[in-house]
């Protein structure tokens, strides 16, 4: 028995494969194939567009898959979200779908678009958004390059963004947020009732979440005399509480903790000033809480 796992093909593919590598599972892909192998003989992968992932997980073609919550909501299909993975194609953050209009247009609010044409890939979510505001609009499905459609092919768009830079480059401004979205590990309901598959999915979720938690953090080890320990600990913003261990010399202890990588620049000199020695900063692959 194998776990059939969907990897998002396209913009999220490289970031996902890199995340799996940090989690400890190498995914081997080919530019000419939609299948992939892994170092785990019990896990086989298919490369599927994120927009279609919920369909194939819901109908059992795949046992689990990685996609955005936006596409799960858009599909309206029933799957189980087993892990929220805060990463996207460019960053560690989430994305959001926004309503955007040309910079020089008179539109300031969604209500100003009554009777206008809205282009988007997220048709169902957009339809509900305007219906809840009781604003009648014509929604057209966009096959891509949505940012270039206003004002000639559409009056406004609903498009996904991380930083807003692409919208600004196309002289668009955001007038509202339609929905936020994060990357999810979703699972088939029947697969979650199978002991083998559920265990594989839960372990995968654990390791991926651990890899996400380690991003931007480093480990820090140091030695300090017991008399200086309080001063050294006061410098450390620990993920939980620092681990303090005795050394063979009873006057000294070892301290081990996790900090934000950007904080090391200021923390290490302060630790040195607090009489800590043997300070070692080391990278992290996973942090499992």
mmCIF file of C-alpha atoms in Angstrom:
data_model
loop_
_atom_site.group_PDB
_atom_site.id
_atom_site.type_symbol
_atom_site.label_atom_id
_atom_site.label_comp_id
_atom_site.label_asym_id
_atom_site.label_seq_id
_atom_site.Cartn_x
_atom_site.Cartn_y
_atom_site.Cartn_z
ATOM 1 C CA UNK A 1 0.000 0.000 0.000
ATOM 2 C CA UNK A 2 1.217 3.491 -0.874
ATOM 3 C CA UNK A 3 0.165 7.007 -0.002
ATOM 4 C CA UNK A 4 -0.750 8.924 -3.172
ATOM 5 C CA UNK A 5 0.281 12.539 -2.654
ATOM 6 C CA UNK A 6 -0.392 15.568 -4.844
ATOM 7 C CA UNK A 7 2.343 18.192 -5.289
ATOM 8 C CA UNK A 8 1.162 21.525 -6.737
ATOM 9 C CA UNK A 9 2.519 21.994 -10.249
ATOM 10 C CA UNK A 10 3.361 25.519 -11.316
ATOM 11 C CA UNK A 11 4.225 28.562 -9.227
ATOM 12 C CA UNK A 12 4.182 26.731 -5.880
ATOM 13 C CA UNK A 13 6.081 23.658 -7.078
ATOM 14 C CA UNK A 14 9.661 24.733 -6.333
ATOM 15 C CA UNK A 15 8.799 26.135 -2.901
ATOM 16 C CA UNK A 16 6.933 22.916 -2.027
ATOM 17 C CA UNK A 17 9.748 20.613 -3.096
ATOM 18 C CA UNK A 18 12.216 22.749 -1.132
ATOM 19 C CA UNK A 19 9.964 22.494 1.928
ATOM 20 C CA UNK A 20 9.811 18.701 1.602
ATOM 21 C CA UNK A 21 13.606 18.595 1.411
ATOM 22 C CA UNK A 22 13.890 20.589 4.659
ATOM 23 C CA UNK A 23 11.360 18.232 6.201
ATOM 24 C CA UNK A 24 13.612 15.302 5.293
ATOM 25 C CA UNK A 25 11.833 13.890 2.234
ATOM 26 C CA UNK A 26 13.430 14.353 -1.186
ATOM 27 C CA UNK A 27 10.980 14.557 -4.105
ATOM 28 C CA UNK A 28 12.464 13.569 -7.458
ATOM 29 C CA UNK A 29 10.740 15.199 -10.433
ATOM 30 C CA UNK A 30 11.237 15.352 -14.175
ATOM 31 C CA UNK A 31 10.313 18.255 -16.428
ATOM 32 C CA UNK A 32 8.709 15.767 -18.828
ATOM 33 C CA UNK A 33 6.624 13.852 -16.299
ATOM 34 C CA UNK A 34 3.634 14.523 -14.080
ATOM 35 C CA UNK A 35 4.680 11.821 -11.635
ATOM 36 C CA UNK A 36 7.426 11.999 -9.022
ATOM 37 C CA UNK A 37 9.197 9.634 -6.676
ATOM 38 C CA UNK A 38 10.362 10.143 -3.122
ATOM 39 C CA UNK A 39 12.943 8.627 -0.819
ATOM 40 C CA UNK A 40 10.056 7.033 1.089
ATOM 41 C CA UNK A 41 8.970 3.904 -0.832
ATOM 42 C CA UNK A 42 5.502 4.230 0.689
ATOM 43 C CA UNK A 43 4.882 7.690 -0.814
ATOM 44 C CA UNK A 44 4.305 8.312 -4.518
ATOM 45 C CA UNK A 45 3.556 11.739 -5.954
ATOM 46 C CA UNK A 46 1.693 13.334 -8.807
ATOM 47 C CA UNK A 47 2.149 16.913 -9.985
ATOM 48 C CA UNK A 48 -1.308 18.501 -10.132
ATOM 49 C CA UNK A 49 -2.380 22.103 -10.605
ATOM 50 C CA UNK A 50 -3.312 23.622 -7.245
ATOM 51 C CA UNK A 51 -6.696 24.654 -8.704
ATOM 52 C CA UNK A 52 -7.577 20.987 -9.290
ATOM 53 C CA UNK A 53 -6.071 19.436 -6.174
ATOM 54 C CA UNK A 54 -9.225 19.430 -4.034
ATOM 55 C CA UNK A 55 -11.153 17.578 -6.760
ATOM 56 C CA UNK A 56 -8.664 14.733 -7.008
ATOM 57 C CA UNK A 57 -8.273 14.467 -3.229
ATOM 58 C CA UNK A 58 -12.032 14.550 -2.705
ATOM 59 C CA UNK A 59 -12.757 11.803 -5.243
ATOM 60 C CA UNK A 60 -9.938 9.561 -3.967
ATOM 61 C CA UNK A 61 -7.561 9.705 -6.918
ATOM 62 C CA UNK A 62 -5.142 11.192 -4.399
ATOM 63 C CA UNK A 63 -5.023 10.429 -0.681
ATOM 64 C CA UNK A 64 -3.625 13.860 0.166
ATOM 65 C CA UNK A 65 -2.330 16.949 -1.534
ATOM 66 C CA UNK A 66 -0.986 20.438 -1.040
ATOM 67 C CA UNK A 67 -2.990 23.393 -2.271
ATOM 68 C CA UNK A 68 -4.300 26.751 -1.175
ATOM 69 C CA UNK A 69 -7.345 27.112 1.013
ATOM 70 C CA UNK A 70 -8.664 29.453 -1.684
ATOM 71 C CA UNK A 71 -8.963 26.580 -4.168
ATOM 72 C CA UNK A 72 -10.552 24.313 -1.572
ATOM 73 C CA UNK A 73 -13.213 26.945 -0.863
ATOM 74 C CA UNK A 74 -13.637 27.633 -4.586
ATOM 75 C CA UNK A 75 -14.227 23.938 -5.306
ATOM 76 C CA UNK A 76 -16.888 23.533 -2.621
ATOM 77 C CA UNK A 77 -15.703 19.944 -2.147
ATOM 78 C CA UNK A 78 -15.301 18.127 1.153
ATOM 79 C CA UNK A 79 -11.749 17.335 2.200
ATOM 80 C CA UNK A 80 -9.972 17.367 5.551
ATOM 81 C CA UNK A 81 -7.368 20.048 6.219
ATOM 82 C CA UNK A 82 -4.598 18.374 8.215
ATOM 83 C CA UNK A 83 -1.961 21.123 8.361
ATOM 84 C CA UNK A 84 -1.728 24.827 7.618
ATOM 85 C CA UNK A 85 1.628 25.543 6.027
ATOM 86 C CA UNK A 86 2.525 29.213 6.046
ATOM 87 C CA UNK A 87 4.538 29.499 2.874
ATOM 88 C CA UNK A 88 3.965 30.720 -0.661
ATOM 89 C CA UNK A 89 5.944 30.875 -3.883
ATOM 90 C CA UNK A 90 7.947 33.924 -2.789
ATOM 91 C CA UNK A 91 7.826 34.112 0.977
ATOM 92 C CA UNK A 92 7.014 32.540 4.344
ATOM 93 C CA UNK A 93 3.703 34.351 4.468
ATOM 94 C CA UNK A 94 0.216 33.794 3.179
ATOM 95 C CA UNK A 95 -1.519 35.330 0.186
ATOM 96 C CA UNK A 96 -4.756 37.223 -0.254
ATOM 97 C CA UNK A 97 -7.278 37.664 -3.026
ATOM 98 C CA UNK A 98 -8.041 41.327 -3.558
ATOM 99 C CA UNK A 99 -10.416 43.458 -5.566
ATOM 100 C CA UNK A 100 -8.336 45.814 -7.704
ATOM 101 C CA UNK A 101 -9.167 48.574 -10.163
ATOM 102 C CA UNK A 102 -7.128 50.883 -12.427
ATOM 103 C CA UNK A 103 -5.242 53.565 -10.512
ATOM 104 C CA UNK A 104 -7.024 56.391 -12.308
ATOM 105 C CA UNK A 105 -10.528 54.896 -12.135
ATOM 106 C CA UNK A 106 -13.253 56.552 -10.033
ATOM 107 C CA UNK A 107 -14.058 53.309 -8.165
ATOM 108 C CA UNK A 108 -13.352 53.402 -4.441
ATOM 109 C CA UNK A 109 -15.592 50.639 -3.061
ATOM 110 C CA UNK A 110 -17.060 47.349 -4.242
ATOM 111 C CA UNK A 111 -20.474 49.001 -4.388
ATOM 112 C CA UNK A 112 -19.176 51.389 -7.079
ATOM 113 C CA UNK A 113 -18.814 48.426 -9.459
ATOM 114 C CA UNK A 114 -22.533 47.653 -9.824
ATOM 115 C CA UNK A 115 -23.203 46.532 -13.389
ATOM 116 C CA UNK A 116 -19.475 46.289 -14.204
ATOM 117 C CA UNK A 117 -17.326 43.397 -15.469
ATOM 118 C CA UNK A 118 -15.039 41.604 -13.012
ATOM 119 C CA UNK A 119 -12.341 39.221 -14.303
ATOM 120 C CA UNK A 120 -10.970 36.481 -12.030
ATOM 121 C CA UNK A 121 -9.943 32.843 -11.752
ATOM 122 C CA UNK A 122 -11.766 32.617 -8.415
ATOM 123 C CA UNK A 123 -15.264 32.796 -9.841
ATOM 124 C CA UNK A 124 -17.343 31.139 -7.099
ATOM 125 C CA UNK A 125 -15.718 33.006 -4.225
ATOM 126 C CA UNK A 126 -15.999 36.291 -6.121
ATOM 127 C CA UNK A 127 -19.668 35.627 -6.876
ATOM 128 C CA UNK A 128 -20.387 35.076 -3.182
ATOM 129 C CA UNK A 129 -18.423 38.183 -2.238
ATOM 130 C CA UNK A 130 -20.526 40.462 -4.436
ATOM 131 C CA UNK A 131 -23.771 38.621 -3.598
ATOM 132 C CA UNK A 132 -23.180 39.230 0.117
ATOM 133 C CA UNK A 133 -22.791 42.932 -0.656
ATOM 134 C CA UNK A 134 -25.877 42.830 -2.900
ATOM 135 C CA UNK A 135 -23.870 44.301 -5.767
ATOM 136 C CA UNK A 136 -24.864 42.988 -9.222
ATOM 137 C CA UNK A 137 -21.816 42.456 -11.454
ATOM 138 C CA UNK A 138 -20.824 40.334 -14.439
ATOM 139 C CA UNK A 139 -18.067 37.919 -13.470
ATOM 140 C CA UNK A 140 -15.888 36.510 -16.243
ATOM 141 C CA UNK A 141 -13.451 33.644 -15.801
ATOM 142 C CA UNK A 142 -9.872 34.667 -16.525
ATOM 143 C CA UNK A 143 -7.450 32.146 -17.994
ATOM 144 C CA UNK A 144 -4.454 34.113 -16.747
ATOM 145 C CA UNK A 145 -2.677 37.458 -17.161
ATOM 146 C CA UNK A 146 -5.597 38.903 -15.221
ATOM 147 C CA UNK A 147 -3.702 42.062 -14.249
ATOM 148 C CA UNK A 148 -3.604 43.349 -17.838
ATOM 149 C CA UNK A 149 -7.371 43.176 -18.422
ATOM 150 C CA UNK A 150 -8.520 46.445 -16.845
ATOM 151 C CA UNK A 151 -9.703 48.771 -18.180
ATOM 152 C CA UNK A 152 -10.151 47.413 -21.724
ATOM 153 C CA UNK A 153 -11.340 43.843 -21.043
ATOM 154 C CA UNK A 154 -12.721 44.304 -17.529
ATOM 155 C CA UNK A 155 -13.542 47.107 -15.141
ATOM 156 C CA UNK A 156 -11.925 45.402 -12.155
ATOM 157 C CA UNK A 157 -10.274 42.144 -11.188
ATOM 158 C CA UNK A 158 -10.131 39.803 -8.226
ATOM 159 C CA UNK A 159 -6.572 38.526 -8.138
ATOM 160 C CA UNK A 160 -4.198 36.821 -5.731
ATOM 161 C CA UNK A 161 -1.228 38.753 -4.375
ATOM 162 C CA UNK A 162 1.595 38.352 -1.892
ATOM 163 C CA UNK A 163 3.187 41.783 -1.940
ATOM 164 C CA UNK A 164 1.020 43.768 -4.363
ATOM 165 C CA UNK A 165 4.034 44.511 -6.573
ATOM 166 C CA UNK A 166 2.529 42.949 -9.716
ATOM 167 C CA UNK A 167 -0.663 44.945 -9.259
ATOM 168 C CA UNK A 168 1.273 48.174 -8.833
ATOM 169 C CA UNK A 169 3.401 47.379 -11.890
ATOM 170 C CA UNK A 170 0.186 47.141 -13.903
ATOM 171 C CA UNK A 171 -1.116 50.435 -12.482
ATOM 172 C CA UNK A 172 -3.797 48.820 -10.349
ATOM 173 C CA UNK A 173 -4.837 49.707 -6.817
ATOM 174 C CA UNK A 174 -6.527 47.513 -4.223
ATOM 175 C CA UNK A 175 -9.913 48.625 -2.934
ATOM 176 C CA UNK A 176 -10.846 45.577 -0.839
ATOM 177 C CA UNK A 177 -9.718 42.153 0.340
ATOM 178 C CA UNK A 178 -11.940 39.308 -0.859
ATOM 179 C CA UNK A 179 -10.327 36.490 1.117
ATOM 180 C CA UNK A 180 -7.001 35.518 2.695
ATOM 181 C CA UNK A 181 -5.537 32.137 1.873
ATOM 182 C CA UNK A 182 -2.799 29.858 3.157
ATOM 183 C CA UNK A 183 -1.242 26.685 1.831
ATOM 184 C CA UNK A 184 -2.857 23.547 3.226
ATOM 185 C CA UNK A 185 -2.133 19.838 3.390
ATOM 186 C CA UNK A 186 -5.550 18.357 2.627
ATOM 187 C CA UNK A 187 -6.615 14.720 2.866
ATOM 188 C CA UNK A 188 -9.288 12.447 1.505
ATOM 189 C CA UNK A 189 -11.876 11.557 4.161
ATOM 190 C CA UNK A 190 -11.656 7.821 3.459
ATOM 191 C CA UNK A 191 -7.861 7.916 3.574
ATOM 192 C CA UNK A 192 -8.050 9.422 7.057
ATOM 193 C CA UNK A 193 -10.075 6.413 8.184
ATOM 194 C CA UNK A 194 -7.336 4.039 7.008
ATOM 195 C CA UNK A 195 -4.774 3.476 9.777
ATOM 196 C CA UNK A 196 -1.763 3.251 7.456
ATOM 197 C CA UNK A 197 -2.651 6.274 5.354
ATOM 198 C CA UNK A 198 -3.746 8.391 8.320
ATOM 199 C CA UNK A 199 -0.433 7.728 10.079
ATOM 200 C CA UNK A 200 1.544 8.629 6.946
ATOM 201 C CA UNK A 201 -0.456 11.841 6.471
ATOM 202 C CA UNK A 202 -0.158 12.851 10.134
ATOM 203 C CA UNK A 203 3.588 12.182 10.110
ATOM 204 C CA UNK A 204 3.932 14.192 6.915
ATOM 205 C CA UNK A 205 2.002 17.060 8.498
ATOM 206 C CA UNK A 206 4.230 16.914 11.590
ATOM 207 C CA UNK A 207 7.446 17.091 9.594
ATOM 208 C CA UNK A 208 6.250 19.804 7.215
ATOM 209 C CA UNK A 209 5.017 21.954 10.102
ATOM 210 C CA UNK A 210 8.374 21.405 11.809
ATOM 211 C CA UNK A 211 10.205 22.593 8.693
ATOM 212 C CA UNK A 212 7.953 25.654 8.490
ATOM 213 C CA UNK A 213 8.537 26.452 12.173
ATOM 214 C CA UNK A 214 12.319 26.305 11.655
ATOM 215 C CA UNK A 215 12.340 28.884 8.870
ATOM 216 C CA UNK A 216 14.046 32.074 9.924
ATOM 217 C CA UNK A 217 15.217 30.589 13.216
ATOM 218 C CA UNK A 218 18.573 29.341 14.439
ATOM 219 C CA UNK A 219 19.808 27.377 17.399
ATOM 220 C CA UNK A 220 22.160 28.953 19.909
ATOM 221 C CA UNK A 221 24.492 27.152 22.314
ATOM 222 C CA UNK A 222 26.721 28.792 24.895
ATOM 223 C CA UNK A 223 28.527 28.179 28.163
ATOM 224 C CA UNK A 224 28.300 30.475 31.155
ATOM 225 C CA UNK A 225 29.289 30.478 34.809
ATOM 226 C CA UNK A 226 26.403 29.890 37.218
ATOM 227 C CA UNK A 227 26.969 33.310 38.712
ATOM 228 C CA UNK A 228 26.405 34.937 35.309
ATOM 229 C CA UNK A 229 23.509 32.697 34.251
ATOM 230 C CA UNK A 230 20.714 35.099 35.192
ATOM 231 C CA UNK A 231 22.265 37.894 33.152
ATOM 232 C CA UNK A 232 22.735 35.621 30.142
ATOM 233 C CA UNK A 233 19.168 34.306 30.306
ATOM 234 C CA UNK A 234 17.833 37.854 30.444
ATOM 235 C CA UNK A 235 19.310 38.406 26.981
ATOM 236 C CA UNK A 236 17.605 35.386 25.405
ATOM 237 C CA UNK A 237 14.093 35.514 23.894
ATOM 238 C CA UNK A 238 13.501 31.765 23.863
ATOM 239 C CA UNK A 239 10.968 29.850 21.770
ATOM 240 C CA UNK A 240 10.002 28.136 24.997
ATOM 241 C CA UNK A 241 12.406 28.189 27.937
ATOM 242 C CA UNK A 242 16.149 27.788 27.334
ATOM 243 C CA UNK A 243 17.580 24.401 28.226
ATOM 244 C CA UNK A 244 20.190 24.703 30.954
ATOM 245 C CA UNK A 245 22.491 21.701 31.520
ATOM 246 C CA UNK A 246 25.324 21.178 34.004
ATOM 247 C CA UNK A 247 28.880 20.776 32.718
ATOM 248 C CA UNK A 248 31.671 18.644 34.149
ATOM 249 C CA UNK A 249 33.009 21.772 35.819
ATOM 250 C CA UNK A 250 30.367 22.400 38.475
ATOM 251 C CA UNK A 251 30.810 26.170 38.211
ATOM 252 C CA UNK A 252 29.598 26.198 34.598
ATOM 253 C CA UNK A 253 26.391 25.347 32.716
ATOM 254 C CA UNK A 254 25.496 24.973 29.040
ATOM 255 C CA UNK A 255 22.528 26.868 27.616
ATOM 256 C CA UNK A 256 20.682 25.817 24.455
ATOM 257 C CA UNK A 257 17.854 27.787 22.891
ATOM 258 C CA UNK A 258 16.204 28.891 19.639
ATOM 259 C CA UNK A 259 16.049 32.483 18.429
ATOM 260 C CA UNK A 260 15.014 34.397 15.331
ATOM 261 C CA UNK A 261 17.952 34.472 12.932
ATOM 262 C CA UNK A 262 17.736 38.244 12.531
ATOM 263 C CA UNK A 263 18.035 38.668 16.304
ATOM 264 C CA UNK A 264 21.428 36.934 16.464
ATOM 265 C CA UNK A 265 23.127 40.106 15.239
ATOM 266 C CA UNK A 266 22.313 41.898 18.476
ATOM 267 C CA UNK A 267 21.970 38.977 20.893
ATOM 268 C CA UNK A 268 25.406 37.372 20.469
ATOM 269 C CA UNK A 269 27.383 40.536 21.384
ATOM 270 C CA UNK A 270 25.123 41.014 24.405
ATOM 271 C CA UNK A 271 25.738 37.408 25.490
ATOM 272 C CA UNK A 272 29.480 37.977 25.169
ATOM 273 C CA UNK A 273 29.105 41.071 27.327
ATOM 274 C CA UNK A 274 27.256 38.907 29.885
ATOM 275 C CA UNK A 275 30.392 36.704 30.130
ATOM 276 C CA UNK A 276 29.060 33.821 28.010
ATOM 277 C CA UNK A 277 31.684 31.807 26.114
ATOM 278 C CA UNK A 278 31.742 29.089 23.473
ATOM 279 C CA UNK A 279 28.794 30.698 21.690
ATOM 280 C CA UNK A 280 27.698 28.624 18.688
ATOM 281 C CA UNK A 281 24.959 29.574 16.238
ATOM 282 C CA UNK A 282 23.698 26.664 14.125
ATOM 283 C CA UNK A 283 21.019 26.226 11.436
ATOM 284 C CA UNK A 284 17.755 24.365 11.988
ATOM 285 C CA UNK A 285 15.860 22.100 9.614
ATOM 286 C CA UNK A 286 12.855 21.384 11.817
ATOM 287 C CA UNK A 287 11.341 22.612 15.051
ATOM 288 C CA UNK A 288 8.688 20.199 16.334
ATOM 289 C CA UNK A 289 6.701 21.624 19.212
#
